[in-house]
mmCIF file with all atom_site columns, C-alpha atoms in Angstrom:
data_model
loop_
_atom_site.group_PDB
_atom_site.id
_atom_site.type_symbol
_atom_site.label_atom_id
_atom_site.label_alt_id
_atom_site.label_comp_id
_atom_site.label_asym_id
_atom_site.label_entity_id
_atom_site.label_seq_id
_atom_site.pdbx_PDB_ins_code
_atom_site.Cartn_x
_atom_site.Cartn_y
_atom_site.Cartn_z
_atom_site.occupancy
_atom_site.B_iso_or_equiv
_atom_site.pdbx_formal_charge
_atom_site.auth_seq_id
_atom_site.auth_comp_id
_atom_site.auth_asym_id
_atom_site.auth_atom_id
_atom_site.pdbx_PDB_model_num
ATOM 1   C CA . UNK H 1 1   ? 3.777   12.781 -17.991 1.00 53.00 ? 32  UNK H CA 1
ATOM 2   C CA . UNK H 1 2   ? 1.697   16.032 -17.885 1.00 57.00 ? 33  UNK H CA 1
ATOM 3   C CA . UNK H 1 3   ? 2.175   19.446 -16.265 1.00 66.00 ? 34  UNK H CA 1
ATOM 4   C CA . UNK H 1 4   ? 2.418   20.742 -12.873 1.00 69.00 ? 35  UNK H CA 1
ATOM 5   C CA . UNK H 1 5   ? -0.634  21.555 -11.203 1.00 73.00 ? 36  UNK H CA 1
ATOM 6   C CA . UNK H 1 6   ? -2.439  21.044 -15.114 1.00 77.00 ? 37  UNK H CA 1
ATOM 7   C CA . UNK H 1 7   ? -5.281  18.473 -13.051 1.00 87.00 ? 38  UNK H CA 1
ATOM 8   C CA . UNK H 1 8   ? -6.751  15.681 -14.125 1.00 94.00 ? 39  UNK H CA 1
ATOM 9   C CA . UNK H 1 9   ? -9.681  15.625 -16.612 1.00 94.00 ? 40  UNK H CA 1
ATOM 10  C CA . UNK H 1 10  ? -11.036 12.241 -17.261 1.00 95.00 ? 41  UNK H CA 1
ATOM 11  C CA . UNK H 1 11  ? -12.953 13.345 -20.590 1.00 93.00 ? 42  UNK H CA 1
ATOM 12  C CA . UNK H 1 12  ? -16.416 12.326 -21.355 1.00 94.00 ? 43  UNK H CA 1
ATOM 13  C CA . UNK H 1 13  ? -17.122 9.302  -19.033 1.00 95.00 ? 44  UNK H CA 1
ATOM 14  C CA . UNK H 1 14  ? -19.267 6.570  -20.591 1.00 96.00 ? 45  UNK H CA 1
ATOM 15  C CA . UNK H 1 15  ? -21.526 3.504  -19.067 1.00 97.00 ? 46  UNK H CA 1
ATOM 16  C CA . UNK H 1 16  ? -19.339 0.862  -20.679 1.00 97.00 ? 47  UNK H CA 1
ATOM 17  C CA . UNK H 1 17  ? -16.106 2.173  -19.483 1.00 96.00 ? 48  UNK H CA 1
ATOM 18  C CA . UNK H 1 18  ? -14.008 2.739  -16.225 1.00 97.00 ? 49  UNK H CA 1
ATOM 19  C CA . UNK H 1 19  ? -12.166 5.977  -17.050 1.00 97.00 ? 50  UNK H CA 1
ATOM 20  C CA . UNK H 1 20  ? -8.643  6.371  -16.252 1.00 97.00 ? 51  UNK H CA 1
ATOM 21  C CA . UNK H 1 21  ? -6.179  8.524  -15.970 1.00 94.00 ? 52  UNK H CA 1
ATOM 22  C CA . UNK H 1 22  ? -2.629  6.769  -17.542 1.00 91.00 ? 53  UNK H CA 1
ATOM 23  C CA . UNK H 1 23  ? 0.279   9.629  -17.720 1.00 84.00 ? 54  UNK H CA 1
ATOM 24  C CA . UNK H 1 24  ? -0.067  10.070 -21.527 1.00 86.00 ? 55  UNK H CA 1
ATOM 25  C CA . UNK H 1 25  ? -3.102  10.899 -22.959 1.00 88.00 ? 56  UNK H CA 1
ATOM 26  C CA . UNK H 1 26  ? -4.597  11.690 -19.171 1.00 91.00 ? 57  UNK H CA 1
ATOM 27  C CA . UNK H 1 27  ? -2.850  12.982 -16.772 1.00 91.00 ? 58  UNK H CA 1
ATOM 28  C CA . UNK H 1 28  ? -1.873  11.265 -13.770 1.00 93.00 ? 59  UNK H CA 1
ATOM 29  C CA . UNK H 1 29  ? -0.668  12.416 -10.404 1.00 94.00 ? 60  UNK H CA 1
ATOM 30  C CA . UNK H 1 30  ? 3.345   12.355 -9.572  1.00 94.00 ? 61  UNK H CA 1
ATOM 31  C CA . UNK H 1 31  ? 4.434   12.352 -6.330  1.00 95.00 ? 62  UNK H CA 1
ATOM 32  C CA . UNK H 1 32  ? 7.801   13.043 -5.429  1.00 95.00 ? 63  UNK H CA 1
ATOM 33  C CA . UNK H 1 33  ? 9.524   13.059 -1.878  1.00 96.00 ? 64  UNK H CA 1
ATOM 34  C CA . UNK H 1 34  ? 12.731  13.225 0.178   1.00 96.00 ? 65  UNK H CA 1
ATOM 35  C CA . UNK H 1 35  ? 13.174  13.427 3.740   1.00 96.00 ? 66  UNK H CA 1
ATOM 36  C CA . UNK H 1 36  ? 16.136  13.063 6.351   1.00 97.00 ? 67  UNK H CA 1
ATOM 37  C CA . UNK H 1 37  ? 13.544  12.041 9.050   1.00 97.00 ? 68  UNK H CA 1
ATOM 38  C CA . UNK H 1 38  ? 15.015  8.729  11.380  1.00 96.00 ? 69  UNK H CA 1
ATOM 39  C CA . UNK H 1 39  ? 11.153  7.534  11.200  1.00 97.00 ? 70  UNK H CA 1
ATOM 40  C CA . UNK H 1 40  ? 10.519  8.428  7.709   1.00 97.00 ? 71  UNK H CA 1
ATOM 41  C CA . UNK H 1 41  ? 7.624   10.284 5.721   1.00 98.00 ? 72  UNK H CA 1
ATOM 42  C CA . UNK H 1 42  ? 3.878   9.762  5.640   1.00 98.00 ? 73  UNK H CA 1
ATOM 43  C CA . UNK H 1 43  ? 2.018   10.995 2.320   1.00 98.00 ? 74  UNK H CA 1
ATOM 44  C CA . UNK H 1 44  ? -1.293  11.705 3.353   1.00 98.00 ? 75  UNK H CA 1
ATOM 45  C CA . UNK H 1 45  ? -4.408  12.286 0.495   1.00 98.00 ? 76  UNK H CA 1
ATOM 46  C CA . UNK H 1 46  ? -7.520  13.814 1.435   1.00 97.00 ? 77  UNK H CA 1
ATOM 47  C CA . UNK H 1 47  ? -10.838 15.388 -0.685  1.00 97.00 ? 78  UNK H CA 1
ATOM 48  C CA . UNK H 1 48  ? -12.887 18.435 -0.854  1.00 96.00 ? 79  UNK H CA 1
ATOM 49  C CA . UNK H 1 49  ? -15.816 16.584 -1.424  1.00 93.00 ? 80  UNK H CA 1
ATOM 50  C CA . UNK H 1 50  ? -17.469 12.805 -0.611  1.00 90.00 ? 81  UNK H CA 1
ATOM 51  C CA . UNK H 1 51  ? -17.045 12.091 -4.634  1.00 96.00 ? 82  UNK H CA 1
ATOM 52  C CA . UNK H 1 52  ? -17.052 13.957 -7.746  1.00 97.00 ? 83  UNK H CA 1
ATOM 53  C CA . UNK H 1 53  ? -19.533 16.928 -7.106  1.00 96.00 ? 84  UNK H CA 1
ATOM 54  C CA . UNK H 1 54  ? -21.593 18.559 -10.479 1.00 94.00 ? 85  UNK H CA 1
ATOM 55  C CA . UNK H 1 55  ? -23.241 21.590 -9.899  1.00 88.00 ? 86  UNK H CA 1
ATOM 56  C CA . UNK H 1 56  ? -26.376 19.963 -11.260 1.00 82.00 ? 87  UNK H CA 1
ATOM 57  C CA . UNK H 1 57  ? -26.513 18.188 -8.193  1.00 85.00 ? 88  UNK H CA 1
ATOM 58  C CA . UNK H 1 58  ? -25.872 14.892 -8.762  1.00 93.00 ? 89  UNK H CA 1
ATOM 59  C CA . UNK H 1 59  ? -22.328 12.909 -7.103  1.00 96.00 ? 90  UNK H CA 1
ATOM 60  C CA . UNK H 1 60  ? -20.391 10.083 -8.266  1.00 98.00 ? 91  UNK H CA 1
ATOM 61  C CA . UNK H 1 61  ? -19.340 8.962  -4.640  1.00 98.00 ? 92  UNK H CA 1
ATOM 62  C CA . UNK H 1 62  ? -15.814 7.586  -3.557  1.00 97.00 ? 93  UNK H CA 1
ATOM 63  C CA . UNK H 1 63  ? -15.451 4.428  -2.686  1.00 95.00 ? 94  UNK H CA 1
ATOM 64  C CA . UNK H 1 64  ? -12.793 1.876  -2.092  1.00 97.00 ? 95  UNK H CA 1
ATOM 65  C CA . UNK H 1 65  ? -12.769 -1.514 -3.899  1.00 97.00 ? 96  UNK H CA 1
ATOM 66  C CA . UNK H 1 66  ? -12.737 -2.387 -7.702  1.00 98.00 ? 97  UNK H CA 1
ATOM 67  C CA . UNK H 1 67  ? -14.415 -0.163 -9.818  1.00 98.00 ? 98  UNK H CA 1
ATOM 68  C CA . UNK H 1 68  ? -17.329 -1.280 -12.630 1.00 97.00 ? 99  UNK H CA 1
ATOM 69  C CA . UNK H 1 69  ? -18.322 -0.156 -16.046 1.00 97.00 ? 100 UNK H CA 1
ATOM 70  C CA . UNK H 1 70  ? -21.712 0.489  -15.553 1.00 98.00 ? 101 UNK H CA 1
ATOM 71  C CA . UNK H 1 71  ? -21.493 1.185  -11.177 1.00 98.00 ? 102 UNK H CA 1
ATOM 72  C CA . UNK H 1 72  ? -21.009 4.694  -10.383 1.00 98.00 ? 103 UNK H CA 1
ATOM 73  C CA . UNK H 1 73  ? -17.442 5.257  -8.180  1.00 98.00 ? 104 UNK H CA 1
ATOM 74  C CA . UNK H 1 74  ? -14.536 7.535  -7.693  1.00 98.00 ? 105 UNK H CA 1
ATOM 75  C CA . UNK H 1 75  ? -11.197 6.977  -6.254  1.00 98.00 ? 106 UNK H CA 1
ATOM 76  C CA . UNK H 1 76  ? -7.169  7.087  -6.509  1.00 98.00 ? 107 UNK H CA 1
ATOM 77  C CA . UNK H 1 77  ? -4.667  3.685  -6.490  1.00 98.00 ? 108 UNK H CA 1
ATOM 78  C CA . UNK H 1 78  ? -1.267  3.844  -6.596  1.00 98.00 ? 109 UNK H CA 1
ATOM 79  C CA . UNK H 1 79  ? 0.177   2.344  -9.817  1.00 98.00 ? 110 UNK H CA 1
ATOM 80  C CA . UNK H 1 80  ? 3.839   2.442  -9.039  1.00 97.00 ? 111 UNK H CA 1
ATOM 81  C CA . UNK H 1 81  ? 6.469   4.138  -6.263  1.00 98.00 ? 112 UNK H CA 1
ATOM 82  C CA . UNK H 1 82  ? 10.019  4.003  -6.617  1.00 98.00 ? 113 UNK H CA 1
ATOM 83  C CA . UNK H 1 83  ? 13.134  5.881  -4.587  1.00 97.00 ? 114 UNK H CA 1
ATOM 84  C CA . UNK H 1 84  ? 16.585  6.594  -5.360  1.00 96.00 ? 115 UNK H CA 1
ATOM 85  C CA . UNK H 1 85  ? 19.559  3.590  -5.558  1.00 95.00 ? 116 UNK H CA 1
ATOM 86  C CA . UNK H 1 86  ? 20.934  5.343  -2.397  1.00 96.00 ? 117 UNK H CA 1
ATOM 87  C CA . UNK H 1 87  ? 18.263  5.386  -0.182  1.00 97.00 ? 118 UNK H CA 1
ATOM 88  C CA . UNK H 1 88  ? 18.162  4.067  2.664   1.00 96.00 ? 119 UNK H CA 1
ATOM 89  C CA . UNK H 1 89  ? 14.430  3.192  2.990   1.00 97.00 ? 120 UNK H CA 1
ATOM 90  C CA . UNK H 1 90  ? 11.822  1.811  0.552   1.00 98.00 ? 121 UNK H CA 1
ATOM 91  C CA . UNK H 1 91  ? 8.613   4.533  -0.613  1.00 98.00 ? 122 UNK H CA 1
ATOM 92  C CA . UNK H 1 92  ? 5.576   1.980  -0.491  1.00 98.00 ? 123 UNK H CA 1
ATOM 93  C CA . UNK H 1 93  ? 2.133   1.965  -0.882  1.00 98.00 ? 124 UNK H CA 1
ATOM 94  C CA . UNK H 1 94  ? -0.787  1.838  1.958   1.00 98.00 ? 125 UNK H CA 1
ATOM 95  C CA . UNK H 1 95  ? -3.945  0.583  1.806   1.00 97.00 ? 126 UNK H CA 1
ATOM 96  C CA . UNK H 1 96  ? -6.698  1.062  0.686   1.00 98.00 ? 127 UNK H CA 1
ATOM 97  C CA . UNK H 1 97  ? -4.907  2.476  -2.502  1.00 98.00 ? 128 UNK H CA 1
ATOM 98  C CA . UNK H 1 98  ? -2.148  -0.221 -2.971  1.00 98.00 ? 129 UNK H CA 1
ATOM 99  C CA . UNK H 1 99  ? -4.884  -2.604 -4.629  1.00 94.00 ? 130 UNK H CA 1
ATOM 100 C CA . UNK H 1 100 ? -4.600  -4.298 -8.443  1.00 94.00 ? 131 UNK H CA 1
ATOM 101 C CA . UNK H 1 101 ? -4.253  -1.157 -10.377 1.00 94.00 ? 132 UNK H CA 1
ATOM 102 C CA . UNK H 1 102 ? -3.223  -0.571 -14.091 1.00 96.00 ? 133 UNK H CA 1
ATOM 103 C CA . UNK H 1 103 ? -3.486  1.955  -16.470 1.00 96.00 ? 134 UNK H CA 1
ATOM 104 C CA . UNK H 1 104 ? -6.170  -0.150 -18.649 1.00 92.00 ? 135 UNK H CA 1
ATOM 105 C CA . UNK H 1 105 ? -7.775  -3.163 -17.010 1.00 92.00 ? 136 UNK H CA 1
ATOM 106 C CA . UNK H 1 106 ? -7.436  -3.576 -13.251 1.00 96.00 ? 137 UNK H CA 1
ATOM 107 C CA . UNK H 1 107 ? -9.673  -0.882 -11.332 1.00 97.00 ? 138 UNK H CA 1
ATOM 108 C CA . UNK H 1 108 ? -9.041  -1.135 -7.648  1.00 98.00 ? 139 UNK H CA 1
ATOM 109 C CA . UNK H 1 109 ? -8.793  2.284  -5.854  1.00 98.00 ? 140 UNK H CA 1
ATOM 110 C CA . UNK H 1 110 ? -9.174  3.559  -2.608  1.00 98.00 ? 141 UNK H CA 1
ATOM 111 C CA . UNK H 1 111 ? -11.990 6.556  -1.530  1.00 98.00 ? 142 UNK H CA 1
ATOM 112 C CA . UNK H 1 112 ? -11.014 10.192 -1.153  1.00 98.00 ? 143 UNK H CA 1
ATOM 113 C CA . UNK H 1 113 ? -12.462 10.751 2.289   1.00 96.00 ? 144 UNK H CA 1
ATOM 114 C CA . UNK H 1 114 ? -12.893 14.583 3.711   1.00 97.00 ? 145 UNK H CA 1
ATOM 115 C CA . UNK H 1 115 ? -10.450 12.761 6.205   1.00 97.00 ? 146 UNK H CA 1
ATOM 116 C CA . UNK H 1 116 ? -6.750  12.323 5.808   1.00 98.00 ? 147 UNK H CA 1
ATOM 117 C CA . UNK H 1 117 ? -5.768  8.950  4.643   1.00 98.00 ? 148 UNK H CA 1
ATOM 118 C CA . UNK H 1 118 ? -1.796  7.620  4.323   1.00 98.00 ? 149 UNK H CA 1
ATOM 119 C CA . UNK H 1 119 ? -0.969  6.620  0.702   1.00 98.00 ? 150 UNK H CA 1
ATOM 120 C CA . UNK H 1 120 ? 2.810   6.470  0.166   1.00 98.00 ? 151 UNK H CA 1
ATOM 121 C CA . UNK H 1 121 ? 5.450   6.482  3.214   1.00 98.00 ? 152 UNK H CA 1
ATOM 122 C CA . UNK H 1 122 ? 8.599   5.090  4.266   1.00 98.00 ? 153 UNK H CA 1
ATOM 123 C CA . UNK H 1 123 ? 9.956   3.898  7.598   1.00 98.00 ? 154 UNK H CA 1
ATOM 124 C CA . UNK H 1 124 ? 12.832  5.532  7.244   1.00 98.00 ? 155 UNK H CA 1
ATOM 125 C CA . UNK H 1 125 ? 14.972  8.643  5.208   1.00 97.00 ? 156 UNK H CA 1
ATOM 126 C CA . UNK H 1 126 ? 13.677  8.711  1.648   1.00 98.00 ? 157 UNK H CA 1
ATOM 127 C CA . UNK H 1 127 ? 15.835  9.710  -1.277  1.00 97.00 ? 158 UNK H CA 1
ATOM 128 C CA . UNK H 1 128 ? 13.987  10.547 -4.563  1.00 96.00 ? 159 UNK H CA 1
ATOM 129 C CA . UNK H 1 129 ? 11.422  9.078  -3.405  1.00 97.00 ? 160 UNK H CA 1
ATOM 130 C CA . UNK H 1 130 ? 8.151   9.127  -6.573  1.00 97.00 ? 161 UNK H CA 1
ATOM 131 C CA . UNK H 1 131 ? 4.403   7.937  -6.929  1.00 97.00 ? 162 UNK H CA 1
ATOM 132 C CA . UNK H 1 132 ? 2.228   7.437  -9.750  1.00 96.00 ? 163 UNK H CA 1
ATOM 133 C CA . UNK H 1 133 ? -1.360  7.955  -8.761  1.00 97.00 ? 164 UNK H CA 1
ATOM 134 C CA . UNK H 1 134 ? -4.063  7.180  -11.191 1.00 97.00 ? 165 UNK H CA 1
ATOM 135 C CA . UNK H 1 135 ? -7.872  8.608  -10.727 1.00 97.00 ? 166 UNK H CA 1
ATOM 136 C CA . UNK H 1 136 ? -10.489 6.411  -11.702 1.00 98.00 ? 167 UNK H CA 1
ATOM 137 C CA . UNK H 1 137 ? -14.391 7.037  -12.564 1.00 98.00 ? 168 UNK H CA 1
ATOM 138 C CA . UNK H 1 138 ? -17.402 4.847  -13.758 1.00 98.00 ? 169 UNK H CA 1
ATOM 139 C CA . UNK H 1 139 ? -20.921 6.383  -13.889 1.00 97.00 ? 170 UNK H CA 1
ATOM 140 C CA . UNK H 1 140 ? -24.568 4.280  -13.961 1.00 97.00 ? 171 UNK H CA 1
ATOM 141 C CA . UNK H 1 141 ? -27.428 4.622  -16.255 1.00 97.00 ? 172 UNK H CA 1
ATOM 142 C CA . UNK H 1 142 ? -29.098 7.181  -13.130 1.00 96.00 ? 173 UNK H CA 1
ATOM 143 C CA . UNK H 1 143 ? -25.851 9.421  -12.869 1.00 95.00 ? 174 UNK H CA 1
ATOM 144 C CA . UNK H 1 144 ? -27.397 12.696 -13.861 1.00 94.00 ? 175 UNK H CA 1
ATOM 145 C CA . UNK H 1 145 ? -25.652 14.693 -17.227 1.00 92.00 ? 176 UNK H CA 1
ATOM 146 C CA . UNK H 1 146 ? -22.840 17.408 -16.539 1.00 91.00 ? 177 UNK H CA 1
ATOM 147 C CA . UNK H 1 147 ? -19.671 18.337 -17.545 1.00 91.00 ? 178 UNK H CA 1
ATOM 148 C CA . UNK H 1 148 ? -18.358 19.646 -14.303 1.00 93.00 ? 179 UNK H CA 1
ATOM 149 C CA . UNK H 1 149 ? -18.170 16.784 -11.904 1.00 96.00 ? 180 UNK H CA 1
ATOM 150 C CA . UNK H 1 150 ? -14.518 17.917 -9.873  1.00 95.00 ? 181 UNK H CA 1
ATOM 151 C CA . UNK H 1 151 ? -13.098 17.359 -6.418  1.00 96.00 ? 182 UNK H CA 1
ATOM 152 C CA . UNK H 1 152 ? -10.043 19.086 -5.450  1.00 94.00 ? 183 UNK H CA 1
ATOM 153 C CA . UNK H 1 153 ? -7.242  16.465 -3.935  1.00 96.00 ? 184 UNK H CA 1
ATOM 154 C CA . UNK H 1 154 ? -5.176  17.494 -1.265  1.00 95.00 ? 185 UNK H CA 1
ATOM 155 C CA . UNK H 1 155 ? -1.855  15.631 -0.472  1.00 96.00 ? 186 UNK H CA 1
ATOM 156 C CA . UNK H 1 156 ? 0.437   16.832 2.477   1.00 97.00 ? 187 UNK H CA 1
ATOM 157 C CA . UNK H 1 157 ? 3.867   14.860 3.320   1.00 97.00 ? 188 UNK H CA 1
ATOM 158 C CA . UNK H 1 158 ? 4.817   14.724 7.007   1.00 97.00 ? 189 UNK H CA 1
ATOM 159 C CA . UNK H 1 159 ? 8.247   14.026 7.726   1.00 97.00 ? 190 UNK H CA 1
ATOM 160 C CA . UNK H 1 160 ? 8.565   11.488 11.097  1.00 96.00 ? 191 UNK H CA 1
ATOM 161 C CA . UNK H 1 161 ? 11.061  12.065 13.518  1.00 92.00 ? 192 UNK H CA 1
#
């Protein structure tokens, strides 16, 4: 399901299509977590930027909602979570990114704000605790040309005690 710290390039993105990324041919993001912390852990997910920045200027913003062919938009969901047999809490999802979400059809994500936002905790100690996050993209007829739209995603994991 890709390689550590390899990104996520979404390819050529297209008018008629909301580009995904779907472990295989795309890289998604894998979270993985443990913690001995009474209260649990809090996966936070932040961005560099208010979208996906080009250097020629133009943006595809972040948003939160379900995401159009056609209707520019950027964000993350979380596609599954799971934890260990043994573990004594559950690793679940937080709005705004626990939305319909699949690797081909359903397109609801939440933004990547320049603020920290909680995607994935627990309420209690985590074992082998993991996350599948998918990025999602759609451009409009207006979103200018480039091949360099990035944003660099930041997620930190705070244990609770």
């Amino acid at each position: 399901p890709g390689v550590a710290g390899a990104g996520v390039s979404l390819g050529t993105l297209t008018t008629g299509v909301v580009s995904t990324s779907d472990g295989a041919g795309i890289n998604s993001i894998f979270l993985t977590a443990a913690s001995n912390a009474t209260n649990g852990i809090v996966v936070t997910v932040k961005g560099t930027n208010t979208g996906l920045q080009g250097t020629s200027g133009g943006t595809i913003p972040t948003s939160s909602g379900a995401l159009t062919a056609g209707s520019a938009g950027y964000g993350l969901c979380v596609f599954s979570t799971t934890q260990g047999g043994s573990s004594p809490a559950l690793f679940v999802k937080s709005a705004p990114y626990d939305g319909a979400c699949t690797k081909v059809n359903s397109h609801v994500v939440g933004s990547v704000t320049t603020t920290a936002q909680t995607m994935v905790s627990s309420s209690g100690a985590l074992l082998g605790g993991s996350a599948e996050v998918l990025v999602k993209a759609a451009i409009s007829a207006t979103t200018p040309a480039g091949n360099d739209y990035q944003d660099v995603v930041t997620f930190i994991a705070t244990g609770t005690f």
